[in-house]
Tab-separated table of C-alpha atoms and ligand atoms in Angstrom:
chain	number	residue	atom	x	y	z
A	14	MET	CA	-6.650	10.477	30.987
A	15	THR	CA	-10.432	10.905	31.272
A	16	GLU	CA	-12.561	10.585	28.164
A	17	LYS	CA	-14.987	12.864	26.986
A	18	VAL	CA	-17.355	11.031	24.532
A	19	PHE	CA	-19.895	12.947	22.884
A	20	SER	CA	-22.974	12.416	20.552
A	21	TYR	CA	-22.293	13.480	16.908
A	22	GLU	CA	-24.855	16.542	17.544
A	23	GLU	CA	-22.851	17.914	20.915
A	24	ALA	CA	-19.732	17.665	18.954
A	25	ALA	CA	-20.976	19.363	16.144
A	26	ALA	CA	-22.363	22.180	18.080
A	27	PHE	CA	-19.229	22.567	20.055
A	28	VAL	CA	-17.097	22.893	16.836
A	29	ALA	CA	-19.951	25.112	15.448
A	30	LYS	CA	-19.651	27.268	18.396
A	31	SER	CA	-15.784	27.040	18.123
A	32	ALA	CA	-16.106	27.926	14.619
A	33	ALA	CA	-17.876	31.231	15.423
A	34	LYS	CA	-15.858	32.233	17.995
A	35	LEU	CA	-12.211	31.638	15.636
A	36	ALA	CA	-14.520	34.007	12.961
A	37	ARG	CA	-14.609	36.742	14.961
A	38	ILE	CA	-10.955	37.420	15.582
A	39	PRO	CA	-9.766	40.092	13.493
A	40	HIS	CA	-7.986	38.351	10.280
A	41	THR	CA	-5.097	39.279	8.381
A	42	SER	CA	-5.515	39.948	4.831
A	43	GLU	CA	-3.610	40.286	1.477
A	44	ARG	CA	-4.647	41.937	-2.161
A	45	VAL	CA	-4.556	39.256	-4.901
A	46	PRO	CA	-5.649	40.180	-8.613
A	47	LEU	CA	-9.072	39.638	-9.500
A	48	ALA	CA	-8.486	36.766	-11.875
A	49	ARG	CA	-6.793	34.741	-8.960
A	50	SER	CA	-9.441	35.409	-6.315
A	51	ALA	CA	-11.643	32.102	-6.793
A	52	GLY	CA	-11.642	30.450	-3.513
A	53	ARG	CA	-10.486	33.203	-1.410
A	54	VAL	CA	-12.883	35.077	1.205
A	55	LEU	CA	-13.577	38.765	0.829
A	56	ALA	CA	-11.884	40.921	3.721
A	57	ARG	CA	-13.454	43.683	2.226
A	58	PRO	CA	-16.893	44.503	1.318
A	59	LEU	CA	-17.616	44.800	-2.125
A	60	ARG	CA	-19.882	48.061	-2.893
A	61	ALA	CA	-21.178	49.109	-5.851
A	62	ASP	CA	-18.612	52.089	-7.915
A	63	ARG	CA	-21.636	53.378	-10.054
A	64	ASP	CA	-25.344	52.814	-10.174
A	65	GLN	CA	-26.129	48.766	-11.612
A	66	PRO	CA	-27.177	49.146	-14.339
A	67	PRO	CA	-25.055	52.490	-14.965
A	68	PHE	CA	-28.187	53.677	-17.550
A	69	ALA	CA	-31.409	52.930	-18.348
A	70	ARG	CA	-31.113	49.623	-20.436
A	71	SER	CA	-33.179	48.040	-22.908
A	72	THR	CA	-33.376	43.990	-22.309
A	73	ARG	CA	-34.638	43.426	-25.976
A	74	ASP	CA	-33.954	44.142	-29.213
A	75	GLY	CA	-36.778	46.513	-30.677
A	76	PHE	CA	-37.993	50.099	-30.626
A	77	ALA	CA	-37.900	52.242	-27.486
A	78	CYS	CA	-41.444	54.459	-27.030
A	79	ARG	CA	-44.107	55.731	-24.814
A	80	ALA	CA	-45.989	52.833	-23.651
A	81	ASP	CA	-49.175	54.713	-24.087
A	82	GLU	CA	-48.881	55.794	-27.585
A	83	ALA	CA	-47.122	52.281	-28.223
A	84	SER	CA	-50.789	50.917	-26.775
A	85	SER	CA	-52.743	52.991	-29.296
A	86	HIS	CA	-51.636	50.956	-32.360
A	87	ALA	CA	-50.787	54.524	-33.815
A	88	PRO	CA	-47.331	54.273	-36.315
A	89	LEU	CA	-44.651	56.023	-34.533
A	90	LYS	CA	-41.803	57.617	-36.749
A	91	ILE	CA	-38.851	56.241	-35.946
A	92	ALA	CA	-36.335	58.900	-35.177
A	93	GLY	CA	-33.048	56.996	-34.809
A	94	ALA	CA	-31.278	53.938	-33.475
A	95	THR	CA	-29.192	53.100	-30.736
A	96	ARG	CA	-26.938	50.296	-30.219
A	97	ALA	CA	-25.024	48.718	-27.234
A	98	GLY	CA	-22.471	51.350	-26.231
A	99	ALA	CA	-23.703	53.960	-27.619
A	100	THR	CA	-24.428	57.498	-25.269
A	101	PRO	CA	-27.841	57.707	-23.938
A	102	SER	CA	-29.641	59.440	-26.813
A	103	GLY	CA	-32.925	61.490	-26.216
A	104	PRO	CA	-34.748	63.664	-25.896
A	105	LEU	CA	-37.520	61.053	-27.661
A	106	ALA	CA	-39.884	63.569	-29.865
A	107	ARG	CA	-43.884	62.733	-29.407
A	108	GLY	CA	-45.207	60.211	-31.940
A	109	SER	CA	-41.758	58.563	-32.398
A	110	ALA	CA	-39.646	55.672	-31.697
A	111	TRP	CA	-35.990	54.955	-31.413
A	112	GLU	CA	-34.520	51.512	-32.519
A	113	ILE	CA	-32.546	49.975	-29.799
A	114	MET	CA	-30.677	46.883	-29.324
A	115	THR	CA	-30.297	44.460	-26.334
A	116	GLY	CA	-27.911	46.220	-23.334
A	117	ALA	CA	-28.341	49.709	-25.214
A	118	PRO	CA	-29.275	52.781	-23.151
A	119	VAL	CA	-33.153	53.702	-23.450
A	120	PRO	CA	-33.078	57.560	-24.975
A	121	ARG	CA	-34.713	60.032	-22.756
A	122	GLY	CA	-38.019	60.294	-22.457
A	123	ALA	CA	-38.887	56.386	-23.390
A	124	ASP	CA	-40.636	54.225	-21.395
A	125	ALA	CA	-40.722	51.152	-22.648
A	126	VAL	CA	-39.170	48.886	-25.162
A	127	VAL	CA	-41.880	47.083	-27.461
A	128	MET	CA	-39.939	43.809	-28.792
A	129	LEU	CA	-39.063	43.569	-32.964
A	130	GLU	CA	-41.178	40.273	-32.904
A	131	HIS	CA	-44.616	42.072	-31.922
A	132	VAL	CA	-44.057	45.110	-34.424
A	133	ASP	CA	-44.896	45.733	-38.064
A	134	ALA	CA	-42.004	48.466	-39.360
A	135	ALA	CA	-41.980	49.725	-42.560
A	136	ASP	CA	-41.466	53.386	-44.617
A	137	GLY	CA	-39.589	54.927	-41.367
A	138	PHE	CA	-42.816	53.788	-38.829
A	139	VAL	CA	-43.163	51.552	-36.646
A	140	ARG	CA	-46.692	50.035	-35.225
A	141	LEU	CA	-47.173	47.467	-32.002
A	142	LEU	CA	-49.249	45.003	-33.525
A	143	PRO	CA	-52.858	44.615	-32.232
A	144	PRO	CA	-54.052	43.126	-29.830
A	145	ARG	CA	-50.789	43.627	-28.116
A	146	LYS	CA	-50.267	46.603	-25.491
A	147	ILE	CA	-47.345	47.551	-23.570
A	148	ASP	CA	-46.875	48.429	-19.966
A	149	THR	CA	-44.699	51.285	-18.947
A	150	GLY	CA	-41.483	50.087	-17.698
A	151	GLU	CA	-41.825	46.834	-20.244
A	152	ASN	CA	-38.330	45.413	-21.235
A	153	ILE	CA	-36.293	48.092	-19.257
A	154	VAL	CA	-34.223	47.924	-16.674
A	155	ALA	CA	-33.987	51.210	-14.434
A	156	ARG	CA	-31.100	53.223	-13.541
A	157	GLY	CA	-29.785	51.739	-10.435
A	158	ALA	CA	-32.599	49.127	-10.128
A	159	GLN	CA	-29.975	46.603	-9.199
A	160	ALA	CA	-27.857	48.802	-6.827
A	161	ARG	CA	-27.254	52.443	-5.950
A	162	LYS	CA	-23.693	53.931	-6.440
A	163	GLY	CA	-21.904	52.965	-2.996
A	164	GLU	CA	-24.458	50.324	-1.898
A	165	LEU	CA	-23.187	47.153	-0.252
A	166	LEU	CA	-22.883	44.382	-2.577
A	167	LEU	CA	-21.106	41.527	-1.028
A	168	PRO	CA	-20.131	41.629	2.503
A	169	ALA	CA	-16.229	40.607	4.118
A	170	GLY	CA	-16.471	36.879	4.665
A	171	THR	CA	-17.958	36.007	1.551
A	172	LEU	CA	-16.333	33.105	-0.433
A	173	ILE	CA	-15.425	34.421	-3.971
A	174	GLY	CA	-16.975	32.515	-6.890
A	175	ALA	CA	-17.428	32.864	-10.674
A	176	ALA	CA	-20.431	35.272	-9.739
A	177	GLN	CA	-18.332	37.212	-7.240
A	178	ILE	CA	-15.998	37.517	-9.638
A	179	ALA	CA	-17.978	38.879	-12.254
A	180	LEU	CA	-19.546	41.068	-9.524
A	181	ALA	CA	-16.285	42.549	-8.659
A	182	ALA	CA	-14.961	43.136	-12.238
A	183	THR	CA	-18.364	45.207	-13.068
A	184	CYS	CA	-17.554	47.336	-10.134
A	185	GLY	CA	-14.089	47.796	-11.707
A	186	SER	CA	-11.848	46.110	-8.884
A	187	ALA	CA	-9.103	44.668	-10.722
A	188	THR	CA	-7.576	43.499	-7.598
A	189	VAL	CA	-9.831	42.518	-4.509
A	190	GLU	CA	-8.538	42.281	-0.412
A	191	VAL	CA	-8.982	38.867	0.684
A	192	TYR	CA	-8.463	36.910	3.980
A	193	ARG	CA	-4.714	35.173	3.766
A	194	ARG	CA	-5.043	31.625	3.963
A	195	PRO	CA	-4.436	29.749	7.085
A	196	ARG	CA	-1.548	27.954	7.557
A	197	VAL	CA	-2.587	23.930	8.371
A	198	ALA	CA	-0.173	21.429	10.013
A	199	ILE	CA	-1.046	17.823	9.016
A	200	LEU	CA	1.386	15.126	10.911
A	201	ALA	CA	0.455	11.820	9.680
A	202	THR	CA	2.033	9.629	12.876
A	203	GLY	CA	2.337	5.178	12.480
A	204	ASP	CA	5.319	3.505	12.695
A	205	GLU	CA	3.743	1.323	9.132
A	206	LEU	CA	3.997	4.333	7.079
A	207	VAL	CA	6.362	5.223	4.184
A	208	PRO	CA	6.267	8.472	2.220
A	209	VAL	CA	4.487	8.127	-1.473
A	210	ASN	CA	8.038	7.897	-3.225
A	211	LYS	CA	9.235	5.258	-0.990
A	212	SER	CA	8.476	1.464	-1.298
A	213	PRO	CA	6.741	0.052	1.561
A	214	ALA	CA	8.446	-3.124	3.273
A	215	SER	CA	6.147	-6.014	3.848
A	216	GLY	CA	4.048	-4.798	7.105
A	217	GLN	CA	4.450	-1.196	5.805
A	218	ILE	CA	1.579	0.880	4.022
A	219	ARG	CA	1.555	4.338	1.780
A	220	ASN	CA	1.228	7.439	3.950
A	221	SER	CA	-1.918	8.491	2.028
A	222	ASN	CA	-3.833	10.573	4.849
A	223	ALA	CA	-1.364	13.473	4.275
A	224	PRO	CA	-1.825	14.051	0.751
A	225	MET	CA	-5.425	13.812	1.009
A	226	LEU	CA	-5.601	16.088	3.566
A	227	ALA	CA	-3.368	18.516	2.145
A	228	ALA	CA	-6.168	18.367	-0.538
A	229	MET	CA	-9.035	18.814	1.396
A	230	VAL	CA	-7.358	21.767	3.125
A	231	ALA	CA	-6.637	23.470	0.167
A	232	GLU	CA	-10.339	22.929	-0.858
A	233	HIS	CA	-11.688	24.421	2.209
A	234	GLY	CA	-9.355	27.758	1.835
A	235	GLY	CA	-6.506	26.637	3.801
A	236	GLU	CA	-2.444	26.500	2.717
A	237	PRO	CA	-1.221	22.958	3.821
A	238	TRP	CA	1.939	22.328	5.468
A	239	VAL	CA	2.486	18.406	5.368
A	240	LEU	CA	5.071	17.311	8.013
A	241	PRO	CA	7.105	14.339	7.822
A	242	ILE	CA	5.566	11.445	9.187
A	243	ALA	CA	6.287	11.057	12.795
A	244	ALA	CA	6.968	7.728	14.513
A	245	ASP	CA	4.644	5.867	17.359
A	246	THR	CA	7.229	6.864	20.265
A	247	ALA	CA	7.103	9.912	22.469
A	248	LYS	CA	10.138	11.614	21.722
A	249	ALA	CA	8.963	11.502	17.757
A	250	LEU	CA	6.003	13.148	18.893
A	251	ASP	CA	7.530	15.933	20.989
A	252	ALA	CA	9.504	16.669	18.506
A	253	ALA	CA	7.288	17.103	15.443
A	254	LEU	CA	5.017	18.996	17.978
A	255	ALA	CA	7.761	21.411	18.890
A	256	LYS	CA	8.776	22.011	15.391
A	257	ILE	CA	4.824	22.701	14.311
A	258	LEU	CA	4.840	25.306	17.553
A	259	ALA	CA	8.404	27.343	16.686
A	260	PRO	CA	8.399	30.205	16.662
A	261	GLY	CA	7.792	31.288	12.919
A	262	ALA	CA	6.014	28.570	12.200
A	263	GLN	CA	2.790	30.040	11.855
A	264	ALA	CA	0.308	27.492	11.827
A	265	ASP	CA	-3.170	28.303	12.366
A	266	LEU	CA	-4.239	24.736	12.761
A	267	LEU	CA	-2.953	21.026	13.030
A	268	LEU	CA	-4.170	18.216	11.678
A	269	ILE	CA	-2.718	15.190	13.380
A	270	THR	CA	-3.846	11.980	11.804
A	271	GLY	CA	-3.462	8.238	13.736
A	272	GLY	CA	-2.273	7.369	17.448
A	273	VAL	CA	-5.864	8.677	18.761
A	274	SER	CA	-7.099	5.139	19.515
A	275	ALA	CA	-6.794	3.209	22.878
A	276	GLY	CA	-4.203	0.771	21.655
A	277	LYS	CA	-0.483	0.746	23.154
A	278	PHE	CA	0.990	2.656	20.628
A	279	ASP	CA	-1.514	5.668	20.487
A	280	LEU	CA	0.521	8.245	21.884
A	281	VAL	CA	-0.714	11.549	20.209
A	282	GLU	CA	-3.299	12.607	23.788
A	283	PRO	CA	-0.385	12.046	26.240
A	284	ALA	CA	1.925	13.903	23.739
A	285	LEU	CA	-0.571	16.632	23.098
A	286	ALA	CA	-1.156	16.847	27.158
A	287	ARG	CA	2.758	17.266	27.837
A	288	ILE	CA	2.471	20.809	26.265
A	289	GLY	CA	-0.563	21.945	27.636
A	290	ALA	CA	-3.107	21.167	25.433
A	291	ARG	CA	-6.653	21.232	26.895
A	292	PHE	CA	-9.423	18.985	25.188
A	293	HIS	CA	-13.011	19.848	24.230
A	294	PHE	CA	-13.507	16.169	23.575
A	295	THR	CA	-11.933	12.911	23.290
A	296	GLY	CA	-14.713	10.814	21.202
A	297	VAL	CA	-17.134	11.144	19.446
A	298	ARG	CA	-20.429	8.603	18.995
A	299	ILE	CA	-19.608	7.885	15.490
A	300	GLN	CA	-18.433	5.128	12.891
A	301	PRO	CA	-16.237	5.978	11.000
A	302	GLY	CA	-14.455	8.369	13.216
A	303	LYS	CA	-15.044	7.579	16.943
A	304	PRO	CA	-11.785	7.999	18.663
A	305	THR	CA	-12.053	11.980	16.876
A	306	VAL	CA	-10.265	14.053	19.446
A	307	PHE	CA	-10.322	17.996	19.517
A	308	GLY	CA	-8.875	20.334	21.596
A	309	GLU	CA	-6.391	23.460	21.724
A	310	ILE	CA	-2.689	24.182	22.730
A	311	HIS	CA	-2.334	27.489	24.648
A	312	ARG	CA	0.590	28.993	22.923
A	313	GLY	CA	2.176	31.034	25.443
A	314	GLY	CA	0.750	29.689	29.032
A	315	LEU	CA	2.603	26.473	29.077
A	316	PRO	CA	4.227	24.852	32.512
A	317	SER	CA	7.559	26.811	32.834
A	318	ALA	CA	9.223	23.539	32.743
A	319	ASN	CA	8.128	23.395	28.799
A	320	ARG	CA	9.116	27.051	28.223
A	321	SER	CA	12.943	26.510	29.295
A	322	ALA	CA	12.942	22.962	26.896
A	323	GLY	CA	12.047	25.848	23.760
A	324	LEU	CA	8.331	24.636	23.432
A	325	LEU	CA	6.107	27.350	22.125
A	326	THR	CA	8.112	30.297	23.158
A	327	GLY	CA	6.888	33.062	20.633
A	328	SER	CA	4.896	30.699	19.012
A	329	ARG	CA	2.593	33.094	16.986
A	330	ALA	CA	-0.768	32.866	14.824
A	331	GLY	CA	-0.271	33.447	11.136
A	332	VAL	CA	-3.945	34.483	9.998
A	333	LEU	CA	-5.444	35.674	13.035
A	334	ALA	CA	-3.956	38.723	14.243
A	335	ARG	CA	-4.767	38.079	18.095
A	336	THR	CA	-5.076	34.395	19.576
A	337	LYS	CA	-3.922	32.680	22.259
A	338	HIS	CA	-4.593	29.511	21.183
A	339	LEU	CA	-4.022	26.807	18.595
A	340	PRO	CA	-6.774	24.749	17.493
A	341	ILE	CA	-5.860	20.739	17.092
A	342	PHE	CA	-7.531	17.686	15.943
A	343	GLY	CA	-6.788	14.308	16.496
A	344	LEU	CA	-8.091	12.535	13.537
A	345	PRO	CA	-8.227	8.689	13.623
A	346	GLY	CA	-5.548	7.288	11.168
A	347	ASN	CA	-8.097	5.201	9.182
A	348	PRO	CA	-8.574	6.995	5.525
A	349	VAL	CA	-12.191	7.219	5.508
A	350	SER	CA	-12.110	7.791	9.774
A	351	SER	CA	-9.790	10.699	8.664
A	352	ALA	CA	-11.852	12.164	5.429
A	353	VAL	CA	-15.284	12.066	7.537
A	354	THR	CA	-14.000	13.545	10.710
A	355	PHE	CA	-12.259	16.521	8.566
A	356	LEU	CA	-15.714	17.334	6.753
A	357	LEU	CA	-17.169	17.033	10.105
A	358	PHE	CA	-15.505	18.823	12.207
A	359	ALA	CA	-12.205	20.367	11.289
A	360	ALA	CA	-13.461	22.154	8.124
A	361	PRO	CA	-15.650	24.139	10.111
A	362	VAL	CA	-12.906	25.433	12.281
A	363	LEU	CA	-10.623	25.584	8.850
A	364	ARG	CA	-13.107	27.697	7.034
A	365	ALA	CA	-14.025	29.935	9.964
A	366	LEU	CA	-10.118	30.498	10.423
A	367	SER	CA	-10.447	31.134	6.381
A	368	GLY	CA	-12.430	34.222	7.412
A	369	SER	CA	-15.546	32.862	5.472
A	370	ARG	CA	-19.741	33.230	6.628
A	371	ASP	CA	-20.058	29.959	5.217
A	372	ALA	CA	-18.494	27.359	8.057
A	373	GLU	CA	-21.101	24.552	8.215
A	374	PRO	CA	-20.746	21.105	6.828
A	375	ARG	CA	-22.610	20.550	3.632
A	376	PHE	CA	-25.470	18.236	4.469
A	377	ALA	CA	-28.319	17.529	1.500
A	378	LEU	CA	-31.095	15.357	1.042
A	379	ALA	CA	-31.516	12.520	-1.419
A	380	ARG	CA	-34.235	9.457	-1.967
A	381	LEU	CA	-32.043	6.073	-1.056
A	382	ALA	CA	-31.789	3.834	-3.862
A	383	ALA	CA	-32.022	0.489	-1.635
A	384	ASP	CA	-32.655	-0.376	1.839
A	385	VAL	CA	-29.813	0.020	4.659
A	386	LYS	CA	-29.833	-1.680	7.743
A	387	ALA	CA	-27.285	-0.518	10.610
A	388	LYS	CA	-26.764	-0.897	14.025
A	389	PRO	CA	-28.260	1.713	16.485
A	390	GLY	CA	-25.902	3.326	18.998
A	391	LEU	CA	-23.883	5.220	16.746
A	392	THR	CA	-24.377	8.200	13.860
A	393	ARG	CA	-22.994	6.705	10.660
A	394	PHE	CA	-21.311	8.298	8.068
A	395	LEU	CA	-21.462	5.533	5.343
A	396	PRO	CA	-19.590	6.306	1.832
A	397	ALA	CA	-22.262	6.543	-0.831
A	398	ALA	CA	-22.503	7.505	-4.521
A	399	CYS	CA	-25.079	10.109	-5.309
A	400	THR	CA	-26.796	10.405	-8.757
A	401	PHE	CA	-28.007	13.715	-9.873
A	402	ALA	CA	-29.373	12.780	-13.372
A	403	GLY	CA	-32.974	12.162	-12.296
A	404	SER	CA	-35.542	14.507	-11.000
A	405	VAL	CA	-34.555	13.973	-7.440
A	406	PRO	CA	-30.817	13.485	-6.430
A	407	GLU	CA	-30.326	9.435	-5.398
A	408	VAL	CA	-28.200	7.569	-3.127
A	409	ALA	CA	-26.908	4.219	-2.632
A	410	LEU	CA	-23.985	2.896	-0.344
A	411	VAL	CA	-20.993	1.873	-1.953
A	412	SER	CA	-19.874	-1.788	-0.887
A	413	TRP	CA	-16.913	-1.076	1.434
A	414	GLN	CA	-14.740	-3.142	3.912
A	415	GLY	CA	-14.355	-0.741	6.360
A	416	SER	CA	-13.049	2.559	7.247
A	417	GLY	CA	-9.398	1.372	5.627
A	418	ASP	CA	-11.156	0.996	2.332
A	419	ILE	CA	-10.172	3.761	0.031
A	420	ALA	CA	-10.772	2.263	-3.214
A	421	ALA	CA	-14.768	2.323	-1.787
A	422	MET	CA	-14.015	6.161	-1.053
A	423	ALA	CA	-12.859	6.732	-4.601
A	424	ARG	CA	-15.838	5.517	-5.597
A	425	ALA	CA	-17.954	7.524	-3.665
A	426	ASN	CA	-19.092	11.351	-3.798
A	427	CYS	CA	-20.779	11.332	-0.259
A	428	PHE	CA	-21.535	10.036	2.862
A	429	LEU	CA	-25.122	8.653	3.993
A	430	VAL	CA	-26.203	9.624	7.329
A	431	VAL	CA	-27.428	6.989	9.470
A	432	PRO	CA	-28.690	8.801	12.600
A	433	GLU	CA	-27.940	7.101	16.169
A	434	ASP	CA	-31.390	5.603	16.888
A	435	THR	CA	-31.770	3.896	13.627
A	436	ASP	CA	-31.855	0.368	12.068
A	437	ARG	CA	-33.052	0.302	8.704
A	438	ILE	CA	-33.845	2.777	6.294
A	439	ARG	CA	-36.135	1.707	3.351
A	440	ALA	CA	-35.206	2.327	-0.078
A	441	GLY	CA	-37.536	5.629	-1.365
A	442	GLU	CA	-36.911	7.549	2.072
A	443	THR	CA	-35.682	10.659	2.195
A	444	VAL	CA	-32.368	10.876	3.467
A	445	ARG	CA	-28.931	13.011	4.650
A	446	ILE	CA	-25.976	12.738	2.923
A	447	LEU	CA	-22.757	14.570	3.805
A	448	LEU	CA	-21.402	15.872	0.890
A	449	ALA	CA	-18.002	15.165	0.113
B	507	AMP	P1	-4.365	4.518	14.240
B	507	AMP	O1	-5.571	5.746	14.000
B	507	AMP	O2	-3.046	5.109	14.259
B	507	AMP	O3	-5.341	3.284	14.900
B	507	AMP	O4	-4.622	4.188	12.997
B	507	AMP	C1	-5.620	3.234	12.041
B	507	AMP	C2	-5.159	2.775	10.775
B	507	AMP	O5	-5.110	3.436	9.639
B	507	AMP	C3	-3.603	1.986	10.933
B	507	AMP	O6	-3.421	0.835	10.938
B	507	AMP	C4	-3.391	2.264	9.236
B	507	AMP	O7	-3.814	1.294	8.270
B	507	AMP	C5	-4.347	3.445	8.915
B	507	AMP	N1	-3.369	4.584	8.996
B	507	AMP	C6	-2.974	5.118	9.812
B	507	AMP	N2	-2.436	6.513	9.306
B	507	AMP	C7	-2.767	6.302	8.127
B	507	AMP	C8	-1.975	7.098	6.719
B	507	AMP	N3	-1.405	8.226	7.352
B	507	AMP	N4	-2.264	6.745	5.808
B	507	AMP	C9	-2.886	5.815	5.186
B	507	AMP	N5	-3.309	5.180	6.456
B	507	AMP	C10	-3.124	5.277	7.695
B	508	MG	MG1	-1.266	4.140	14.356
């Protein structure tokens, strides 16, 4: 098989382009209660159902007045009082003021609100204390200042969080239309693996990648579908792939871990090739995660031999209404490699499939706490701990025993990026981190 090894930048650019293409394919949607919409992606734009705010609103406790009258420091007659929730009152007579509470509608005729702290109020009159003056519009948010009725507030493709829920609630959306979650098949491969609820014999280890990736998939907007562990045999891999591609399985993305290195029992690529997979790249110059594979399987256009064997006939996408291809990632089996390559390459594709416009991996800048040495030639993503307690985020490597060190990864909260041509970064320098 011909190898296609990309630099990190080439692989990231290729993935970004693929993700953008997937994001443009129409997605299917469903309606969910607003209270359960956090983490979902809006499928229809949210528009203001009325002006926001719906009435000129006072932002202070105080007295609604005419700014020019108040600024003259003449005593103004207190004509009435309005609390939050009251219907707008007025008109405000000349030479008078109206007691008002934060959030209450400003009476017609008033053009400013003087703060309670800035006045002298006695015997039914109120006076702005000199030398203070007040401008027209002060402490009032005009009707429609935030949005006009019908105005676009959030476009489709917005990830819903607490603030978006607040906005939807303001607009009276008790339910919201969201994209369906992409269904992500997760297949761990390896003769050495046993499920978490089985005792490993000597030489065996527990399958930690599947639950880890299931958690990452859920976090990035997908619905994990964890398959039973596949042995390192052509037969086991063919059977697992047939199941994933069976009619009705409706996978939107396939993640396979293990079996993509150059070893004698690394049989994933040949198994994918047997069902007509096309490989975009079969390696990336990164550490950890060098043997990462990205490709796609054509859902319908297989050689007839495969079709007659029952593979792929009728295979349909889940969330994408029209797509001929199932994107696939082969992630190296070492847990840190699987995690890093998921974040760098699989997560952007998953987020695009989820309909989110925010598909890019998240990098941030931090100050390096201690010198880091590396061998040039690979872009490195090293497990690190970033603290946010100081004025600037500060990052330090966690000590690790290589890409199998799950304990180190569990002490980390990000990955320090060491560029391909760099052999040393000094303490105090600004560095990039990949947020976990
Ligand atoms: P591979 O990519 O198949 O060569 O796997 C590399 C190493 O990663 C293996 O030797 C295992 O120690 C480890 N590994 C592979 N798959 C898993 C898994 N699902 N869970 C935990 N460790 C794994
Ligand atoms: Mg293996």
